[in-house]
Coordinates of C-alpha atoms in Angstrom, one line a residue:
X254 CA 4.2 0.4 -7.8
X255 CA 8.0 0.3 -7.5
X256 CA 9.4 -3.0 -8.8
X257 CA 13.1 -2.3 -8.9
X258 CA 15.6 -1.7 -6.2
X259 CA 18.9 -0.2 -7.5
X260 CA 22.1 -1.8 -6.2
X261 CA 23.9 0.4 -3.6
X262 CA 27.7 0.6 -3.6
X263 CA 28.5 0.6 0.1
X264 CA 26.8 0.1 3.4
X265 CA 25.6 3.3 5.0
X266 CA 27.5 3.7 8.3
X267 CA 25.0 6.0 9.8
X268 CA 22.2 3.4 9.3
X269 CA 24.5 0.8 10.9
X270 CA 24.9 3.0 13.9
X271 CA 21.1 3.6 14.1
X272 CA 20.6 -0.2 14.1
X273 CA 23.4 -1.1 16.4
X274 CA 21.3 -2.4 19.3
X275 CA 19.4 -4.8 17.0
X276 CA 22.6 -5.8 15.1
X277 CA 24.1 -6.9 18.4
X278 CA 21.5 -9.7 18.5
X279 CA 23.1 -11.3 15.4
X280 CA 25.9 -12.7 17.6
X281 CA 25.5 -16.4 18.6
X282 CA 27.1 -15.3 21.9
X283 CA 24.6 -12.6 22.8
X284 CA 22.6 -14.9 25.0
X285 CA 25.7 -15.4 27.1
X286 CA 25.3 -12.3 29.1
X287 CA 28.7 -12.3 30.8
X288 CA 30.6 -12.0 27.5
X289 CA 31.8 -8.6 26.3
X290 CA 29.5 -6.9 23.7
X291 CA 32.0 -4.8 21.8
X292 CA 33.9 -7.7 20.2
X293 CA 30.6 -9.4 19.3
X294 CA 29.5 -6.3 17.6
X295 CA 32.6 -6.2 15.5
X296 CA 32.5 -9.8 14.6
X297 CA 28.8 -10.5 14.1
X298 CA 26.9 -7.2 14.4
X299 CA 27.8 -3.7 13.2
X300 CA 31.2 -4.9 11.9
X301 CA 29.6 -7.7 9.9
X302 CA 27.1 -5.2 8.5
X303 CA 29.8 -2.7 7.5
X304 CA 31.8 -5.5 5.7
X305 CA 28.7 -7.0 4.0
X306 CA 29.4 -5.6 0.5
X307 CA 32.7 -7.5 0.6
X308 CA 31.2 -10.9 1.6
X309 CA 30.9 -13.6 -1.0
X310 CA 27.5 -13.3 -2.8
X311 CA 26.7 -10.3 -0.6
X312 CA 24.4 -7.6 -2.1
X313 CA 23.6 -4.2 -0.6
X314 CA 20.3 -3.1 -2.0
X315 CA 18.7 0.4 -1.6
X316 CA 15.2 0.3 -0.1
X317 CA 12.6 1.4 -2.6
X318 CA 11.6 4.2 -0.2
X319 CA 15.1 5.6 -0.2
X320 CA 15.1 5.3 3.6
X321 CA 17.4 2.4 4.1
X322 CA 19.2 -0.7 2.7
X323 CA 18.7 -4.4 2.6
X324 CA 21.7 -6.7 3.2
X325 CA 21.1 -9.9 1.1
X326 CA 23.4 -12.9 0.6
X327 CA 23.1 -15.5 -2.1
X328 CA 23.6 -19.1 -0.9
X329 CA 25.3 -21.2 -3.6
X330 CA 25.0 -24.6 -1.9
X331 CA 21.3 -24.2 -1.2
X332 CA 20.7 -22.7 -4.7
X333 CA 22.4 -25.8 -6.2
X334 CA 20.6 -28.3 -4.0
X335 CA 17.1 -26.9 -4.5
X336 CA 17.6 -25.9 -8.1
X337 CA 16.4 -22.4 -7.3
X338 CA 18.4 -19.2 -6.5
X339 CA 18.3 -19.0 -2.7
X340 CA 19.0 -16.0 -0.5
X341 CA 19.3 -15.1 3.2
X342 CA 18.3 -11.6 4.2
X343 CA 20.9 -10.7 6.9
X344 CA 18.9 -7.6 8.0
X345 CA 17.5 -4.3 7.0
X346 CA 19.2 -1.0 7.8
X347 CA 17.0 2.1 8.5
X348 CA 16.8 5.0 10.8
X349 CA 14.4 5.7 13.6
X350 CA 12.5 8.2 11.3
X351 CA 11.5 5.5 8.8
X352 CA 7.8 5.1 8.8
X353 CA 6.2 1.6 9.1
X354 CA 4.4 2.0 5.8
X355 CA 7.6 2.9 4.0
X356 CA 9.4 -0.1 5.4
X357 CA 6.5 -2.4 4.4
X358 CA 6.5 -1.1 0.9
X359 CA 10.2 -1.6 0.7
X360 CA 9.9 -5.2 1.9
X361 CA 7.3 -5.8 -0.8
X362 CA 9.5 -4.2 -3.4
X363 CA 12.4 -6.5 -2.4
X364 CA 10.2 -9.5 -3.2
X365 CA 9.3 -8.0 -6.6
X366 CA 13.0 -7.3 -7.3
X367 CA 13.9 -10.9 -6.6
X368 CA 10.9 -12.2 -8.6
X369 CA 12.0 -10.0 -11.5
X370 CA 15.2 -12.1 -11.6
X371 CA 13.2 -15.3 -12.0
X372 CA 12.2 -18.1 -9.6
X373 CA 13.7 -17.6 -6.1
X374 CA 13.5 -18.5 -2.4
X375 CA 14.6 -16.1 0.4
X376 CA 14.4 -16.3 4.1
X377 CA 15.5 -14.3 7.2
X378 CA 16.1 -15.2 10.8
X379 CA 15.0 -12.2 12.8
X380 CA 15.4 -11.6 16.6
X381 CA 12.0 -11.2 18.3
X382 CA 13.2 -7.9 19.7
X383 CA 13.5 -6.5 16.2
X384 CA 9.9 -5.5 16.0
X385 CA 10.2 -2.9 13.3
X386 CA 11.9 -5.3 10.9
X387 CA 9.4 -8.1 11.7
X388 CA 6.5 -5.8 11.0
X389 CA 8.1 -4.5 7.8
X390 CA 8.6 -8.0 6.4
X391 CA 5.3 -9.4 7.4
X392 CA 3.5 -6.3 6.2
X393 CA 5.5 -6.6 2.9
X394 CA 4.3 -10.2 2.3
X395 CA 7.0 -12.3 3.9
X396 CA 5.6 -15.4 5.5
X397 CA 6.3 -16.5 9.1
X398 CA 7.4 -20.2 8.9
X399 CA 9.0 -20.9 12.3
X400 CA 9.5 -19.4 15.8
X401 CA 12.6 -20.5 17.5
X402 CA 13.7 -20.7 21.2
X403 CA 17.4 -20.5 21.7
X404 CA 18.6 -22.3 24.8
X405 CA 22.1 -22.4 26.5
X406 CA 23.5 -24.5 29.3
X407 CA 26.7 -23.7 31.3
X408 CA 28.4 -27.1 31.4
X409 CA 29.6 -26.5 34.9
X410 CA 26.0 -25.9 36.2
X411 CA 24.3 -28.7 34.3
X412 CA 22.2 -31.3 36.2
X413 CA 23.1 -34.5 34.5
X414 CA 21.7 -38.0 35.0
X415 CA 23.9 -41.1 35.2
X416 CA 26.1 -41.6 32.1
X417 CA 24.4 -43.3 29.2
X418 CA 26.3 -45.5 26.7
X419 CA 27.0 -43.6 23.5
X420 CA 29.4 -43.8 20.6
X421 CA 30.3 -41.8 17.5
X422 CA 28.6 -42.7 14.3
X423 CA 30.7 -44.5 11.7
X424 CA 31.1 -43.2 8.1
X425 CA 29.3 -46.3 6.8
X426 CA 26.2 -45.5 8.9
X427 CA 25.6 -42.1 7.1
X428 CA 22.7 -43.4 5.0
X429 CA 21.0 -45.1 7.9
X430 CA 21.3 -41.9 10.0
X431 CA 19.9 -39.9 7.1
X432 CA 16.9 -42.2 7.0
X433 CA 16.3 -41.7 10.8
X434 CA 16.2 -38.0 10.3
X435 CA 13.7 -38.2 7.4
X436 CA 11.5 -40.6 9.3
X437 CA 11.3 -38.4 12.5
X438 CA 9.4 -35.7 10.8
X439 CA 8.8 -32.4 12.8
X440 CA 5.9 -30.6 11.2
X441 CA 7.0 -27.3 12.8
X442 CA 10.6 -27.0 11.7
X443 CA 11.5 -24.5 9.1
X444 CA 11.5 -26.9 6.2
X445 CA 8.3 -28.8 7.0
X446 CA 6.3 -25.7 8.0
X447 CA 7.1 -23.9 4.8
X448 CA 4.8 -25.0 2.0
X449 CA 7.5 -24.0 -0.6
X450 CA 9.5 -27.1 0.3
X451 CA 6.7 -29.6 0.8
X452 CA 7.0 -32.8 2.9
X453 CA 8.9 -34.9 0.4
X454 CA 11.6 -32.2 -0.3
X455 CA 11.9 -31.3 3.3
X456 CA 12.4 -35.0 4.3
X457 CA 15.0 -35.4 1.5
X458 CA 16.9 -32.3 2.6
X459 CA 17.1 -33.4 6.3
X460 CA 18.1 -36.9 5.2
X461 CA 20.9 -35.3 3.1
X462 CA 21.9 -33.0 6.0
X463 CA 22.1 -35.8 8.6
X464 CA 24.1 -38.1 6.3
X465 CA 26.5 -35.2 5.6
X466 CA 26.9 -34.7 9.3
X467 CA 28.1 -38.2 9.7
X468 CA 30.5 -37.6 6.9
X469 CA 31.9 -34.6 8.8
X470 CA 30.7 -32.0 6.2
X471 CA 28.2 -30.3 8.5
X472 CA 29.1 -31.5 12.0
X473 CA 32.1 -32.3 14.2
X474 CA 30.5 -35.3 15.8
X475 CA 27.3 -37.4 15.7
X476 CA 26.4 -39.4 18.8
X477 CA 24.4 -42.6 18.8
X478 CA 23.1 -44.9 21.5
X479 CA 25.5 -47.8 22.3
X480 CA 23.4 -50.0 24.5
X481 CA 23.7 -53.8 24.0
X482 CA 20.7 -55.2 22.1
X483 CA 19.2 -51.7 21.4
X484 CA 18.8 -50.9 17.7
X485 CA 20.0 -47.5 16.7
X486 CA 17.0 -45.3 16.0
X487 CA 18.3 -41.9 17.2
X488 CA 21.2 -39.6 16.8
X489 CA 22.5 -36.1 17.8
X490 CA 24.7 -34.0 15.5
X491 CA 27.1 -31.5 17.2
X492 CA 29.2 -28.6 16.0
X493 CA 32.1 -27.3 18.1
X494 CA 33.2 -23.6 18.2
X495 CA 36.5 -22.9 20.0
X496 CA 36.7 -19.6 21.9
X497 CA 37.3 -16.6 19.8
X498 CA 40.6 -14.8 20.5
X499 CA 38.8 -11.6 21.5
X500 CA 36.2 -13.5 23.6
X501 CA 38.0 -15.7 26.1
X502 CA 35.7 -18.3 27.7
X503 CA 33.3 -18.3 24.7
X504 CA 33.9 -21.9 23.4
X505 CA 30.7 -23.8 22.9
X506 CA 29.2 -26.9 21.3
X507 CA 25.9 -26.6 19.5
X508 CA 23.2 -29.2 19.0
X509 CA 22.6 -29.0 15.3
X510 CA 20.1 -31.7 14.7
X511 CA 18.6 -34.5 16.7
X512 CA 16.0 -37.2 15.9
X513 CA 14.6 -40.0 18.0
X514 CA 12.6 -42.8 16.5
X515 CA 10.0 -45.0 18.3
X516 CA 12.6 -47.7 19.1
X517 CA 14.7 -45.2 21.1
X518 CA 12.1 -43.4 23.1
X519 CA 13.7 -41.6 26.1
X520 CA 17.0 -41.2 24.4
X521 CA 16.7 -37.5 23.6
X522 CA 17.6 -36.5 27.1
X523 CA 20.4 -39.1 27.2
X524 CA 22.0 -37.9 24.0
X525 CA 21.8 -34.2 25.1
X526 CA 23.2 -35.1 28.5
X527 CA 26.2 -36.9 26.9
X528 CA 26.7 -33.9 24.6
X529 CA 27.0 -31.7 27.7
X530 CA 29.5 -34.2 29.2
X531 CA 31.5 -34.2 25.9
X532 CA 31.6 -30.4 25.8
X533 CA 32.8 -30.3 29.5
X534 CA 35.5 -32.8 28.6
X535 CA 36.7 -30.5 25.8
X536 CA 36.8 -27.6 28.2
X537 CA 33.9 -25.9 26.6
X538 CA 31.8 -23.8 29.1
X539 CA 28.6 -23.8 27.1
X540 CA 26.1 -25.9 25.1
X541 CA 23.7 -24.1 22.7
X542 CA 20.5 -25.7 21.4
X543 CA 17.7 -24.2 19.3
X544 CA 14.3 -25.7 18.9
X545 CA 10.8 -24.7 17.8
X546 CA 8.5 -22.9 20.2
X547 CA 6.1 -25.9 19.8
X548 CA 8.6 -28.6 20.9
X549 CA 7.5 -29.6 24.3
X550 CA 9.7 -32.7 24.4
X551 CA 12.8 -30.5 24.1
X552 CA 11.6 -28.2 26.7
X553 CA 11.4 -31.1 29.2
X554 CA 14.9 -32.1 28.3
X555 CA 16.1 -28.5 28.9
X556 CA 14.3 -28.4 32.3
X557 CA 15.9 -31.7 33.4
X558 CA 19.4 -30.8 32.4
X559 CA 19.7 -27.1 33.4
X560 CA 19.4 -25.3 30.1
X561 CA 18.2 -21.7 30.2
X562 CA 16.2 -19.8 27.7
X563 CA 18.4 -17.2 26.1
X564 CA 16.4 -15.6 23.2
X565 CA 13.6 -16.0 20.7
X566 CA 13.8 -15.5 16.9
X567 CA 11.5 -15.9 14.0
X568 CA 12.1 -17.3 10.5
X569 CA 10.3 -15.6 7.6
X570 CA 10.4 -16.4 4.0
X571 CA 9.2 -15.3 0.6
X572 CA 9.4 -17.0 -2.8
X573 CA 8.0 -17.5 -6.2
X574 CA 5.4 -20.4 -6.4

C-alpha cells in the first residue's frame, strides 16, 4: 500500500493540456455561453492550473501511480476556524491513458498522505462532466456530500413581479442575521450534509458567515424585507463581480446565502427579484445562484423569475474522524 505522495516541483503542462476541456469548467463564467472561452481558460482553467504552484498554500502532489498530479490548496481561514488543517482539491491532472484503478488508488493515497500529517479535512467541487475525476475520488474513499445546481439569469430577460420593499442590513443587525441563518437549517447543504461538521458546528459556521456578510467581510450587500409591521426573519447576501477586462459584458451579482424564517414566508422570491433589480441598476447583465439539487423552493423561484440552469457540480470530502 502506497501511503506517501512525493511533492512535485512544477505543474506538468502536458497533463494540463490533456485536461483542458474539464479545466474550462472551473470558470464561474462558463455557464454564460456567449462569453469567450480563451480568456476564461487563462484566468480560471488551464492558466490557473499552470500557476498553481505559485499560489498561496498551493501544493502540487505527484499521484502515487505516477500517472498524474493533484493540485491541493490549504485554506488558512477555514483551518483556523475549525481548528483542523483544511484543504480544497482544485483538480487532478492525468492523461487519457490513465486507468480507472490507478486513479482510484491515487485518490486513496492522497487521503493517506493527508492523514499522515495529522487530523485534516479536505473537499473538492467537481463539475458533473468530469466523470473520470468523480469516479476516481469516490472509488478512492472520498464521500459525496452535496450536489449543486448552478443557475443564471440575464437581468434584461428576467420576469419580475411588482417591486417589494427592501433595505440594506445595518451593521448592528449582524448578530440577528446570523441567528436567522442558523435557525433556517438546510439538511442538504454542504455543511449540514457532511457528518464531519455535525449540526451544531454547521449552524455555528453559517451564523458566523451571515454575520460576517452584514459586516462586509464576505458580501457586498445584504438585503432585508422593509415592510411596515413585518418582523425581519429573512435575508439575502450578495457579492458583486465587475466585468473582467478581457471579458467585456461579464459583470454579475451572485446570491451567496439566503435564509427565510417562518415569519417571512414568501419572501425568498421577493428578495431574489430585488437582487435582480439591484444588479440591473448597477449595469450587471447577470445574476448567478447556486443551490442544492434537493431545493424545490429555490427551483420555483428560478422558474418564476426567468433563471436558467447552467451546470451541475458535486462536492466531495474526506477527513480524519
